[in-house]
mmCIF file of N, CA and C in Angstrom:
data_model
loop_
_atom_site.group_PDB
_atom_site.id
_atom_site.type_symbol
_atom_site.label_atom_id
_atom_site.label_comp_id
_atom_site.label_asym_id
_atom_site.label_seq_id
_atom_site.Cartn_x
_atom_site.Cartn_y
_atom_site.Cartn_z
ATOM 1 N N MET E 175 -41.595 19.273 39.787
ATOM 2 C CA MET E 175 -41.736 18.456 38.604
ATOM 3 C C MET E 175 -41.722 16.980 39.035
ATOM 4 N N GLN E 176 -42.448 16.148 38.288
ATOM 5 C CA GLN E 176 -42.556 14.734 38.609
ATOM 6 C C GLN E 176 -41.776 13.896 37.593
ATOM 7 N N CYS E 177 -41.353 12.706 38.057
ATOM 8 C CA CYS E 177 -40.662 11.749 37.190
ATOM 9 C C CYS E 177 -41.633 11.310 36.100
ATOM 10 N N ARG E 178 -41.178 11.264 34.872
ATOM 11 C CA ARG E 178 -42.073 10.893 33.774
ATOM 12 C C ARG E 178 -42.416 9.408 33.776
ATOM 13 N N ASN E 179 -41.675 8.621 34.547
ATOM 14 C CA ASN E 179 -41.926 7.186 34.579
ATOM 15 C C ASN E 179 -42.749 6.773 35.809
ATOM 16 N N CYS E 180 -42.304 7.164 37.014
ATOM 17 C CA CYS E 180 -42.979 6.697 38.238
ATOM 18 C C CYS E 180 -43.818 7.779 38.916
ATOM 19 N N ARG E 181 -43.762 8.993 38.426
ATOM 20 C CA ARG E 181 -44.550 10.124 38.939
ATOM 21 C C ARG E 181 -44.156 10.559 40.346
ATOM 22 N N ARG E 182 -42.964 10.173 40.814
ATOM 23 C CA ARG E 182 -42.467 10.696 42.096
ATOM 24 C C ARG E 182 -41.919 12.096 41.877
ATOM 25 N N GLU E 183 -41.834 12.846 42.973
ATOM 26 C CA GLU E 183 -41.307 14.212 42.909
ATOM 27 C C GLU E 183 -39.798 14.161 42.650
ATOM 28 N N LEU E 184 -39.315 14.997 41.726
ATOM 29 C CA LEU E 184 -37.892 15.035 41.380
ATOM 30 C C LEU E 184 -37.136 16.023 42.253
ATOM 31 N N ASP E 185 -35.882 15.737 42.481
ATOM 32 C CA ASP E 185 -34.990 16.634 43.203
ATOM 33 C C ASP E 185 -34.762 17.886 42.346
ATOM 34 N N SER E 186 -34.659 19.047 42.978
ATOM 35 C CA SER E 186 -34.501 20.302 42.235
ATOM 36 C C SER E 186 -33.190 20.336 41.454
ATOM 37 N N GLU E 187 -32.113 19.715 41.974
ATOM 38 C CA GLU E 187 -30.840 19.674 41.253
ATOM 39 C C GLU E 187 -30.986 18.882 39.951
ATOM 40 N N ARG E 188 -31.726 17.819 40.016
ATOM 41 C CA ARG E 188 -31.919 16.978 38.843
ATOM 42 C C ARG E 188 -32.735 17.719 37.783
ATOM 43 N N VAL E 189 -33.730 18.455 38.215
ATOM 44 C CA VAL E 189 -34.537 19.243 37.277
ATOM 45 C C VAL E 189 -33.672 20.345 36.669
ATOM 46 N N ALA E 190 -32.819 20.989 37.485
ATOM 47 C CA ALA E 190 -31.949 22.054 36.985
ATOM 48 C C ALA E 190 -30.947 21.506 35.971
ATOM 49 N N SER E 191 -30.576 20.240 36.098
ATOM 50 C CA SER E 191 -29.641 19.623 35.153
ATOM 51 C C SER E 191 -30.320 19.207 33.857
ATOM 52 N N GLY E 192 -31.631 19.278 33.805
ATOM 53 C CA GLY E 192 -32.348 18.968 32.569
ATOM 54 C C GLY E 192 -32.949 17.579 32.514
ATOM 55 N N PHE E 193 -32.939 16.858 33.623
ATOM 56 C CA PHE E 193 -33.513 15.511 33.643
ATOM 57 C C PHE E 193 -34.988 15.584 33.999
ATOM 58 N N ASP E 194 -35.766 14.686 33.408
ATOM 59 C CA ASP E 194 -37.190 14.623 33.729
ATOM 60 C C ASP E 194 -37.570 13.255 34.289
ATOM 61 N N TYR E 195 -36.587 12.501 34.796
ATOM 62 C CA TYR E 195 -36.841 11.221 35.436
ATOM 63 C C TYR E 195 -35.913 11.082 36.636
ATOM 64 N N CYS E 196 -36.334 10.217 37.593
ATOM 65 C CA CYS E 196 -35.567 10.058 38.829
ATOM 66 C C CYS E 196 -34.454 9.023 38.651
ATOM 67 N N THR E 197 -33.685 8.817 39.718
ATOM 68 C CA THR E 197 -32.529 7.922 39.642
ATOM 69 C C THR E 197 -32.840 6.495 40.073
ATOM 70 N N ALA E 198 -34.090 6.154 40.269
ATOM 71 C CA ALA E 198 -34.458 4.779 40.608
ATOM 72 C C ALA E 198 -34.109 3.879 39.415
ATOM 73 N N PRO E 199 -33.530 2.694 39.671
ATOM 74 C CA PRO E 199 -33.109 1.823 38.562
ATOM 75 C C PRO E 199 -34.181 1.543 37.507
ATOM 76 N N PRO E 200 -35.446 1.285 37.896
ATOM 77 C CA PRO E 200 -36.446 1.046 36.835
ATOM 78 C C PRO E 200 -36.673 2.286 35.960
ATOM 79 N N CYS E 201 -36.600 3.467 36.572
ATOM 80 C CA CYS E 201 -36.808 4.701 35.810
ATOM 81 C C CYS E 201 -35.624 4.976 34.888
ATOM 82 N N VAL E 202 -34.417 4.727 35.386
ATOM 83 C CA VAL E 202 -33.227 4.933 34.559
ATOM 84 C C VAL E 202 -33.256 3.968 33.380
ATOM 85 N N ASP E 203 -33.601 2.685 33.633
ATOM 86 C CA ASP E 203 -33.679 1.700 32.553
ATOM 87 C C ASP E 203 -34.708 2.095 31.508
ATOM 88 N N ALA E 204 -35.821 2.646 31.946
ATOM 89 C CA ALA E 204 -36.892 2.991 31.026
ATOM 90 C C ALA E 204 -36.650 4.303 30.287
ATOM 91 N N CYS E 205 -35.953 5.243 30.903
ATOM 92 C CA CYS E 205 -35.864 6.590 30.340
ATOM 93 C C CYS E 205 -34.485 6.978 29.795
ATOM 94 N N PHE E 206 -33.460 6.279 30.189
ATOM 95 C CA PHE E 206 -32.106 6.667 29.784
ATOM 96 C C PHE E 206 -31.906 6.446 28.295
ATOM 97 N N GLU E 207 -31.416 7.463 27.602
ATOM 98 C CA GLU E 207 -31.100 7.379 26.177
ATOM 99 C C GLU E 207 -29.623 7.719 26.011
ATOM 100 N N PRO E 208 -28.792 6.720 25.688
ATOM 101 C CA PRO E 208 -27.366 7.014 25.561
ATOM 102 C C PRO E 208 -27.095 7.899 24.346
ATOM 103 N N VAL E 209 -26.063 8.690 24.442
ATOM 104 C CA VAL E 209 -25.656 9.541 23.340
ATOM 105 C C VAL E 209 -24.849 8.680 22.377
ATOM 106 N N ASP E 210 -25.213 8.698 21.113
ATOM 107 C CA ASP E 210 -24.530 7.892 20.113
ATOM 108 C C ASP E 210 -23.399 8.732 19.512
ATOM 109 N N VAL E 211 -22.209 8.553 20.067
ATOM 110 C CA VAL E 211 -21.053 9.361 19.688
ATOM 111 C C VAL E 211 -20.091 8.507 18.874
ATOM 112 N N VAL E 212 -19.490 9.108 17.861
ATOM 113 C CA VAL E 212 -18.509 8.430 17.022
ATOM 114 C C VAL E 212 -17.189 9.177 17.158
ATOM 115 N N ALA E 213 -16.102 8.423 17.388
ATOM 116 C CA ALA E 213 -14.769 9.025 17.452
ATOM 117 C C ALA E 213 -14.160 8.967 16.065
ATOM 118 N N LEU E 214 -13.758 10.106 15.555
ATOM 119 C CA LEU E 214 -13.102 10.185 14.256
ATOM 120 C C LEU E 214 -11.615 10.408 14.487
ATOM 121 N N GLY E 215 -10.805 9.504 13.993
ATOM 122 C CA GLY E 215 -9.357 9.651 14.116
ATOM 123 C C GLY E 215 -8.861 10.701 13.146
ATOM 124 N N VAL E 216 -8.107 11.643 13.642
ATOM 125 C CA VAL E 216 -7.568 12.709 12.817
ATOM 126 C C VAL E 216 -6.056 12.550 12.794
ATOM 127 N N ASN E 217 -5.461 12.697 11.635
ATOM 128 C CA ASN E 217 -4.026 12.513 11.484
ATOM 129 C C ASN E 217 -3.245 13.462 12.383
ATOM 130 N N LYS E 218 -2.402 12.903 13.225
ATOM 131 C CA LYS E 218 -1.501 13.650 14.112
ATOM 132 C C LYS E 218 -2.235 14.599 15.055
ATOM 133 N N ALA E 219 -3.426 14.228 15.446
ATOM 134 C CA ALA E 219 -4.179 15.075 16.371
ATOM 135 C C ALA E 219 -5.058 14.176 17.232
ATOM 136 N N ALA E 220 -5.640 14.763 18.242
ATOM 137 C CA ALA E 220 -6.557 14.019 19.095
ATOM 138 C C ALA E 220 -7.824 13.700 18.302
ATOM 139 N N ASP E 221 -8.485 12.628 18.667
ATOM 140 C CA ASP E 221 -9.728 12.257 17.993
ATOM 141 C C ASP E 221 -10.763 13.358 18.156
ATOM 142 N N GLN E 222 -11.623 13.472 17.161
ATOM 143 C CA GLN E 222 -12.756 14.379 17.243
ATOM 144 C C GLN E 222 -13.992 13.529 17.493
ATOM 145 N N TYR E 223 -14.868 13.978 18.347
ATOM 146 C CA TYR E 223 -16.069 13.241 18.694
ATOM 147 C C TYR E 223 -17.275 13.970 18.137
ATOM 148 N N LEU E 224 -18.078 13.237 17.361
ATOM 149 C CA LEU E 224 -19.272 13.808 16.753
ATOM 150 C C LEU E 224 -20.453 12.889 17.015
ATOM 151 N N LEU E 225 -21.646 13.473 16.983
ATOM 152 C CA LEU E 225 -22.857 12.677 17.110
ATOM 153 C C LEU E 225 -23.095 11.925 15.803
ATOM 154 N N ARG E 226 -23.513 10.674 15.919
ATOM 155 C CA ARG E 226 -23.727 9.847 14.735
ATOM 156 C C ARG E 226 -24.756 10.479 13.798
ATOM 157 N N ARG E 227 -25.774 11.104 14.349
ATOM 158 C CA ARG E 227 -26.818 11.671 13.492
ATOM 159 C C ARG E 227 -26.289 12.827 12.638
ATOM 160 N N HIS E 228 -25.204 13.466 13.067
ATOM 161 C CA HIS E 228 -24.622 14.549 12.274
ATOM 162 C C HIS E 228 -23.787 14.025 11.117
ATOM 163 N N LEU E 229 -23.440 12.745 11.137
ATOM 164 C CA LEU E 229 -22.613 12.151 10.086
ATOM 165 C C LEU E 229 -23.425 11.352 9.084
ATOM 166 N N ASP E 230 -24.738 11.262 9.253
ATOM 167 C CA ASP E 230 -25.613 10.483 8.376
ATOM 168 C C ASP E 230 -25.172 9.024 8.302
ATOM 169 N N LEU E 231 -24.728 8.482 9.445
ATOM 170 C CA LEU E 231 -24.357 7.070 9.523
ATOM 171 C C LEU E 231 -25.581 6.266 9.941
ATOM 172 N N PRO E 232 -25.640 4.995 9.554
ATOM 173 C CA PRO E 232 -26.789 4.191 9.974
ATOM 174 C C PRO E 232 -26.789 3.992 11.481
ATOM 175 N N ALA E 233 -27.965 3.913 12.030
ATOM 176 C CA ALA E 233 -28.090 3.719 13.481
ATOM 177 C C ALA E 233 -27.677 2.298 13.833
ATOM 178 N N THR E 234 -26.961 2.160 14.927
ATOM 179 C CA THR E 234 -26.571 0.826 15.384
ATOM 180 C C THR E 234 -27.503 0.441 16.519
ATOM 181 N N PRO E 235 -27.864 -0.822 16.606
ATOM 182 C CA PRO E 235 -28.754 -1.232 17.687
ATOM 183 C C PRO E 235 -28.050 -1.116 19.030
ATOM 184 N N ALA E 236 -28.771 -0.592 20.022
ATOM 185 C CA ALA E 236 -28.189 -0.467 21.356
ATOM 186 C C ALA E 236 -28.119 -1.847 21.983
ATOM 187 N N ARG E 237 -27.026 -2.123 22.674
ATOM 188 C CA ARG E 237 -26.877 -3.402 23.339
ATOM 189 C C ARG E 237 -26.131 -3.180 24.636
ATOM 190 N N ALA E 238 -26.402 -4.042 25.576
ATOM 191 C CA ALA E 238 -25.751 -3.928 26.872
ATOM 192 C C ALA E 238 -24.330 -4.463 26.766
ATOM 193 N N ALA E 239 -23.397 -3.777 27.396
ATOM 194 C CA ALA E 239 -22.009 -4.227 27.407
ATOM 195 C C ALA E 239 -21.846 -5.285 28.483
ATOM 196 N N SER E 240 -21.151 -6.345 28.138
ATOM 197 C CA SER E 240 -20.916 -7.400 29.121
ATOM 198 C C SER E 240 -19.505 -7.268 29.677
ATOM 199 N N LYS E 241 -19.220 -8.038 30.693
ATOM 200 C CA LYS E 241 -17.908 -7.988 31.327
ATOM 201 C C LYS E 241 -16.813 -8.432 30.352
ATOM 202 N N ASP E 242 -17.137 -9.431 29.505
ATOM 203 C CA ASP E 242 -16.167 -9.963 28.557
ATOM 204 C C ASP E 242 -16.176 -9.227 27.230
ATOM 205 N N ASP E 243 -16.967 -8.175 27.135
ATOM 206 C CA ASP E 243 -17.108 -7.463 25.870
ATOM 207 C C ASP E 243 -15.844 -6.661 25.585
ATOM 208 N N ASP E 244 -15.210 -6.929 24.451
ATOM 209 C CA ASP E 244 -14.027 -6.174 24.072
ATOM 210 C C ASP E 244 -14.245 -5.481 22.735
ATOM 211 N N THR E 245 -15.481 -5.099 22.471
ATOM 212 C CA THR E 245 -15.768 -4.367 21.248
ATOM 213 C C THR E 245 -16.226 -2.974 21.608
ATOM 214 N N LEU E 246 -16.076 -2.091 20.680
ATOM 215 C CA LEU E 246 -16.487 -0.710 20.877
ATOM 216 C C LEU E 246 -17.234 -0.285 19.632
ATOM 217 N N GLY E 247 -18.535 -0.179 19.747
ATOM 218 C CA GLY E 247 -19.328 0.238 18.601
ATOM 219 C C GLY E 247 -19.224 -0.715 17.427
ATOM 220 N N GLY E 248 -19.046 -1.995 17.696
ATOM 221 C CA GLY E 248 -18.935 -2.964 16.625
ATOM 222 C C GLY E 248 -17.519 -3.196 16.152
ATOM 223 N N LEU E 249 -16.554 -2.456 16.694
ATOM 224 C CA LEU E 249 -15.161 -2.646 16.303
ATOM 225 C C LEU E 249 -14.519 -3.669 17.227
ATOM 226 N N ASP E 250 -13.819 -4.609 16.658
ATOM 227 C CA ASP E 250 -13.159 -5.642 17.442
ATOM 228 C C ASP E 250 -11.825 -5.102 17.928
ATOM 229 N N LEU E 251 -11.685 -5.010 19.246
ATOM 230 C CA LEU E 251 -10.438 -4.509 19.812
ATOM 231 C C LEU E 251 -9.422 -5.622 19.988
ATOM 232 N N GLY E 252 -9.830 -6.842 19.770
ATOM 233 C CA GLY E 252 -8.915 -7.987 19.789
ATOM 234 C C GLY E 252 -8.380 -8.291 21.164
ATOM 235 N N ASN E 253 -8.850 -9.352 21.753
ATOM 236 C CA ASN E 253 -8.342 -9.730 23.058
ATOM 237 C C ASN E 253 -7.506 -10.992 22.974
ATOM 238 N N GLY E 254 -7.143 -11.408 21.764
ATOM 239 C CA GLY E 254 -6.305 -12.576 21.602
ATOM 240 C C GLY E 254 -7.064 -13.864 21.408
ATOM 241 N N ARG E 255 -8.385 -13.829 21.526
ATOM 242 C CA ARG E 255 -9.170 -15.037 21.279
ATOM 243 C C ARG E 255 -9.107 -15.378 19.800
ATOM 244 N N GLU E 256 -9.208 -16.671 19.506
ATOM 245 C CA GLU E 256 -9.209 -17.120 18.120
ATOM 246 C C GLU E 256 -10.503 -16.672 17.449
ATOM 247 N N ARG E 257 -10.394 -16.297 16.213
ATOM 248 C CA ARG E 257 -11.562 -15.913 15.443
ATOM 249 C C ARG E 257 -12.252 -17.174 14.928
ATOM 250 N N ALA E 258 -13.533 -17.039 14.623
ATOM 251 C CA ALA E 258 -14.269 -18.165 14.081
ATOM 252 C C ALA E 258 -13.699 -18.545 12.710
ATOM 253 N N GLU E 259 -13.364 -17.542 11.912
ATOM 254 C CA GLU E 259 -12.776 -17.786 10.597
ATOM 255 C C GLU E 259 -11.321 -17.343 10.644
ATOM 256 N N PRO E 260 -10.391 -18.221 10.323
ATOM 257 C CA PRO E 260 -8.994 -17.789 10.320
ATOM 258 C C PRO E 260 -8.749 -16.817 9.167
ATOM 259 N N ARG E 261 -7.892 -15.863 9.405
ATOM 260 C CA ARG E 261 -7.563 -14.899 8.362
ATOM 261 C C ARG E 261 -6.773 -15.585 7.257
ATOM 262 N N ARG E 262 -7.077 -15.166 6.042
ATOM 263 C CA ARG E 262 -6.298 -15.692 4.927
ATOM 264 C C ARG E 262 -4.946 -15.011 4.934
ATOM 265 N N ARG E 263 -3.910 -15.804 4.737
ATOM 266 C CA ARG E 263 -2.564 -15.252 4.709
ATOM 267 C C ARG E 263 -2.368 -14.525 3.394
ATOM 268 N N ARG E 264 -1.905 -13.310 3.481
ATOM 269 C CA ARG E 264 -1.664 -12.519 2.288
ATOM 270 C C ARG E 264 -0.366 -12.969 1.646
ATOM 271 N N ARG E 265 -0.427 -13.159 0.350
ATOM 272 C CA ARG E 265 0.768 -13.606 -0.357
ATOM 273 C C ARG E 265 1.786 -12.481 -0.399
ATOM 274 N N GLY E 266 3.046 -12.849 -0.235
ATOM 275 C CA GLY E 266 4.113 -11.870 -0.300
ATOM 276 C C GLY E 266 4.465 -11.551 -1.740
ATOM 277 N N ALA E 267 5.260 -10.499 -1.924
ATOM 278 C CA ALA E 267 5.660 -10.082 -3.264
ATOM 279 C C ALA E 267 6.462 -11.175 -3.952
ATOM 280 N N GLY E 268 7.295 -11.877 -3.202
ATOM 281 C CA GLY E 268 8.094 -12.947 -3.795
ATOM 282 C C GLY E 268 7.233 -14.049 -4.378
ATOM 283 N N GLU E 269 6.180 -14.423 -3.652
ATOM 284 C CA GLU E 269 5.272 -15.457 -4.150
ATOM 285 C C GLU E 269 4.534 -14.985 -5.394
ATOM 286 N N ARG E 270 4.095 -13.732 -5.393
ATOM 287 C CA ARG E 270 3.397 -13.207 -6.568
ATOM 288 C C ARG E 270 4.324 -13.136 -7.774
ATOM 289 N N ILE E 271 5.590 -12.740 -7.557
ATOM 290 C CA ILE E 271 6.552 -12.689 -8.662
ATOM 291 C C ILE E 271 6.802 -14.089 -9.204
ATOM 292 N N ALA E 272 6.947 -15.069 -8.309
ATOM 293 C CA ALA E 272 7.181 -16.449 -8.753
ATOM 294 C C ALA E 272 6.003 -16.953 -9.581
ATOM 295 N N GLU E 273 4.773 -16.631 -9.177
ATOM 296 C CA GLU E 273 3.601 -17.049 -9.937
ATOM 297 C C GLU E 273 3.576 -16.389 -11.309
ATOM 298 N N LEU E 274 3.903 -15.085 -11.363
ATOM 299 C CA LEU E 274 3.932 -14.388 -12.647
ATOM 300 C C LEU E 274 4.991 -14.988 -13.570
ATOM 301 N N GLU E 275 6.161 -15.303 -13.009
ATOM 302 C CA GLU E 275 7.231 -15.880 -13.822
ATOM 303 C C GLU E 275 6.856 -17.274 -14.319
ATOM 304 N N ALA E 276 6.195 -18.071 -13.484
ATOM 305 C CA ALA E 276 5.761 -19.404 -13.912
ATOM 306 C C ALA E 276 4.730 -19.297 -15.033
ATOM 307 N N ALA E 277 3.812 -18.336 -14.917
ATOM 308 C CA ALA E 277 2.809 -18.146 -15.969
ATOM 309 C C ALA E 277 3.470 -17.691 -17.263
ATOM 310 N N LEU E 278 4.479 -16.815 -17.165
ATOM 311 C CA LEU E 278 5.197 -16.362 -18.357
ATOM 312 C C LEU E 278 5.941 -17.520 -19.008
ATOM 313 N N ASP E 279 6.626 -18.321 -18.216
ATOM 314 C CA ASP E 279 7.364 -19.462 -18.760
ATOM 315 C C ASP E 279 6.429 -20.430 -19.482
ATOM 316 N N THR E 280 5.259 -20.676 -18.908
ATOM 317 C CA THR E 280 4.281 -21.567 -19.526
ATOM 318 C C THR E 280 3.799 -20.992 -20.853
ATOM 319 N N ALA E 281 3.506 -19.687 -20.873
ATOM 320 C CA ALA E 281 3.022 -19.047 -22.098
ATOM 321 C C ALA E 281 4.110 -19.009 -23.173
ATOM 322 N N LEU E 282 5.356 -18.757 -22.773
ATOM 323 C CA LEU E 282 6.448 -18.686 -23.746
ATOM 324 C C LEU E 282 6.793 -20.060 -24.311
ATOM 325 N N ALA E 283 6.581 -21.116 -23.547
ATOM 326 C CA ALA E 283 6.924 -22.463 -24.008
ATOM 327 C C ALA E 283 6.104 -22.868 -25.230
ATOM 328 N N GLY E 284 4.887 -22.396 -25.315
ATOM 329 C CA GLY E 284 4.031 -22.771 -26.433
ATOM 330 C C GLY E 284 3.993 -21.748 -27.554
ATOM 331 N N GLU E 285 4.741 -20.688 -27.465
ATOM 332 C CA GLU E 285 4.677 -19.600 -28.459
ATOM 333 C C GLU E 285 5.970 -19.543 -29.278
ATOM 334 N N THR E 286 5.824 -19.536 -30.599
ATOM 335 C CA THR E 286 7.000 -19.459 -31.479
ATOM 336 C C THR E 286 7.084 -18.132 -32.206
ATOM 337 N N ASP E 287 5.981 -17.411 -32.320
ATOM 338 C CA ASP E 287 5.968 -16.130 -33.030
ATOM 339 C C ASP E 287 6.723 -15.079 -32.208
ATOM 340 N N PRO E 288 7.786 -14.442 -32.772
ATOM 341 C CA PRO E 288 8.572 -13.470 -32.008
ATOM 342 C C PRO E 288 7.758 -12.246 -31.555
ATOM 343 N N VAL E 289 6.788 -11.823 -32.337
ATOM 344 C CA VAL E 289 5.965 -10.663 -31.971
ATOM 345 C C VAL E 289 5.095 -11.010 -30.760
ATOM 346 N N ARG E 290 4.485 -12.185 -30.779
ATOM 347 C CA ARG E 290 3.656 -12.615 -29.643
ATOM 348 C C ARG E 290 4.505 -12.829 -28.396
ATOM 349 N N ARG E 291 5.700 -13.388 -28.560
ATOM 350 C CA ARG E 291 6.604 -13.602 -27.424
ATOM 351 C C ARG E 291 6.963 -12.256 -26.786
ATOM 352 N N ARG E 292 7.268 -11.268 -27.633
ATOM 353 C CA ARG E 292 7.617 -9.933 -27.124
ATOM 354 C C ARG E 292 6.437 -9.330 -26.365
ATOM 355 N N LYS E 293 5.211 -9.531 -26.893
ATOM 356 C CA LYS E 293 4.009 -9.014 -26.216
ATOM 357 C C LYS E 293 3.824 -9.687 -24.865
ATOM 358 N N LEU E 294 4.042 -11.000 -24.786
ATOM 359 C CA LEU E 294 3.923 -11.708 -23.508
ATOM 360 C C LEU E 294 4.935 -11.180 -22.485
ATOM 361 N N VAL E 295 6.174 -10.930 -22.926
ATOM 362 C CA VAL E 295 7.206 -10.413 -22.027
ATOM 363 C C VAL E 295 6.858 -8.997 -21.584
ATOM 364 N N ASP E 296 6.365 -8.162 -22.514
ATOM 365 C CA ASP E 296 5.983 -6.793 -22.146
ATOM 366 C C ASP E 296 4.828 -6.789 -21.141
ATOM 367 N N ASP E 297 3.846 -7.670 -21.351
ATOM 368 C CA ASP E 297 2.726 -7.765 -20.403
ATOM 369 C C ASP E 297 3.210 -8.222 -19.028
ATOM 370 N N HIS E 298 4.129 -9.171 -19.027
ATOM 371 C CA HIS E 298 4.716 -9.652 -17.764
ATOM 372 C C HIS E 298 5.427 -8.515 -17.036
ATOM 373 N N ASN E 299 6.231 -7.749 -17.778
ATOM 374 C CA ASN E 299 6.960 -6.628 -17.167
ATOM 375 C C ASN E 299 6.007 -5.558 -16.642
ATOM 376 N N ALA E 300 4.895 -5.349 -17.327
ATOM 377 C CA ALA E 300 3.906 -4.371 -16.853
ATOM 378 C C ALA E 300 3.296 -4.843 -15.532
ATOM 379 N N GLN E 301 3.039 -6.140 -15.422
ATOM 380 C CA GLN E 301 2.504 -6.672 -14.161
ATOM 381 C C GLN E 301 3.527 -6.547 -13.040
ATOM 382 N N LEU E 302 4.799 -6.751 -13.359
ATOM 383 C CA LEU E 302 5.839 -6.613 -12.340
ATOM 384 C C LEU E 302 5.980 -5.167 -11.863
ATOM 385 N N ARG E 303 5.799 -4.227 -12.780
ATOM 386 C CA ARG E 303 5.921 -2.810 -12.401
ATOM 387 C C ARG E 303 4.834 -2.402 -11.409
ATOM 388 N N ARG E 304 3.705 -3.108 -11.419
ATOM 389 C CA ARG E 304 2.634 -2.802 -10.468
ATOM 390 C C ARG E 304 3.004 -3.214 -9.045
ATOM 391 N N LEU E 305 3.965 -4.140 -8.935
ATOM 392 C CA LEU E 305 4.446 -4.545 -7.616
ATOM 393 C C LEU E 305 5.521 -3.566 -7.162
ATOM 394 N N ASN E 306 5.798 -3.556 -5.887
ATOM 395 C CA ASN E 306 6.836 -2.679 -5.365
ATOM 396 C C ASN E 306 8.195 -3.214 -5.807
ATOM 397 N N ILE E 307 8.927 -2.432 -6.566
ATOM 398 C CA ILE E 307 10.173 -2.897 -7.179
ATOM 399 C C ILE E 307 11.235 -3.247 -6.132
ATOM 400 N N ARG E 308 11.188 -2.633 -4.965
ATOM 401 C CA ARG E 308 12.160 -2.928 -3.919
ATOM 402 C C ARG E 308 12.074 -4.390 -3.511
ATOM 403 N N TYR E 309 10.843 -4.895 -3.366
ATOM 404 C CA TYR E 309 10.656 -6.295 -3.006
ATOM 405 C C TYR E 309 11.102 -7.205 -4.139
ATOM 406 N N ARG E 310 10.896 -6.775 -5.368
ATOM 407 C CA ARG E 310 11.306 -7.576 -6.514
ATOM 408 C C ARG E 310 12.817 -7.742 -6.499
ATOM 409 N N ARG E 311 13.532 -6.672 -6.218
ATOM 410 C CA ARG E 311 15.000 -6.757 -6.172
ATOM 411 C C ARG E 311 15.441 -7.680 -5.042
ATOM 412 N N ALA E 312 14.778 -7.628 -3.911
ATOM 413 C CA ALA E 312 15.141 -8.518 -2.811
ATOM 414 C C ALA E 312 14.863 -9.969 -3.204
ATOM 415 N N TYR E 313 13.791 -10.211 -3.947
ATOM 416 C CA TYR E 313 13.470 -11.568 -4.377
ATOM 417 C C TYR E 313 14.521 -12.066 -5.342
ATOM 418 N N GLN E 314 14.984 -11.204 -6.250
ATOM 419 C CA GLN E 314 15.992 -11.621 -7.224
ATOM 420 C C GLN E 314 17.311 -11.955 -6.531
ATOM 421 N N ARG E 315 17.658 -11.227 -5.503
ATOM 422 C CA ARG E 315 18.917 -11.501 -4.779
ATOM 423 C C ARG E 315 18.864 -12.842 -4.071
ATOM 424 N N ARG E 316 17.672 -13.212 -3.554
ATOM 425 C CA ARG E 316 17.529 -14.494 -2.847
ATOM 426 C C ARG E 316 17.592 -15.664 -3.824
ATOM 427 N N GLY E 317 17.044 -15.468 -5.030
ATOM 428 C CA GLY E 317 16.938 -16.578 -5.998
ATOM 429 C C GLY E 317 18.195 -16.806 -6.706
#
């Protein structure tokens, strides 16, 4: 059998392994097709590896890996370099509770109707219940 790229005679071991091209660098560059494998993390088990085409995922463009490349399939593995955009700091539960309380105080200051005041307090309490109550208790102890 001949190499499909350069037409040189192939080694019998290579043909037996299922290859139809030789190991010369130009032939490998022209004929090599990497397997597009995706690792799926499974809870409390080893990852499962599947072909991307079996998962109906969009094809990712093939790119050469560089020496400084610390990504895997588009995932940033993080090497400590600064990002172009700094991450927004997520507000803590204490800050969110303080904002809710300030909004309630502002709304109650302008309201004289007892029914409306009760509704504002009930709405405030409903918003607080959506937060983790453990953090709310810790915030109350600090204040």
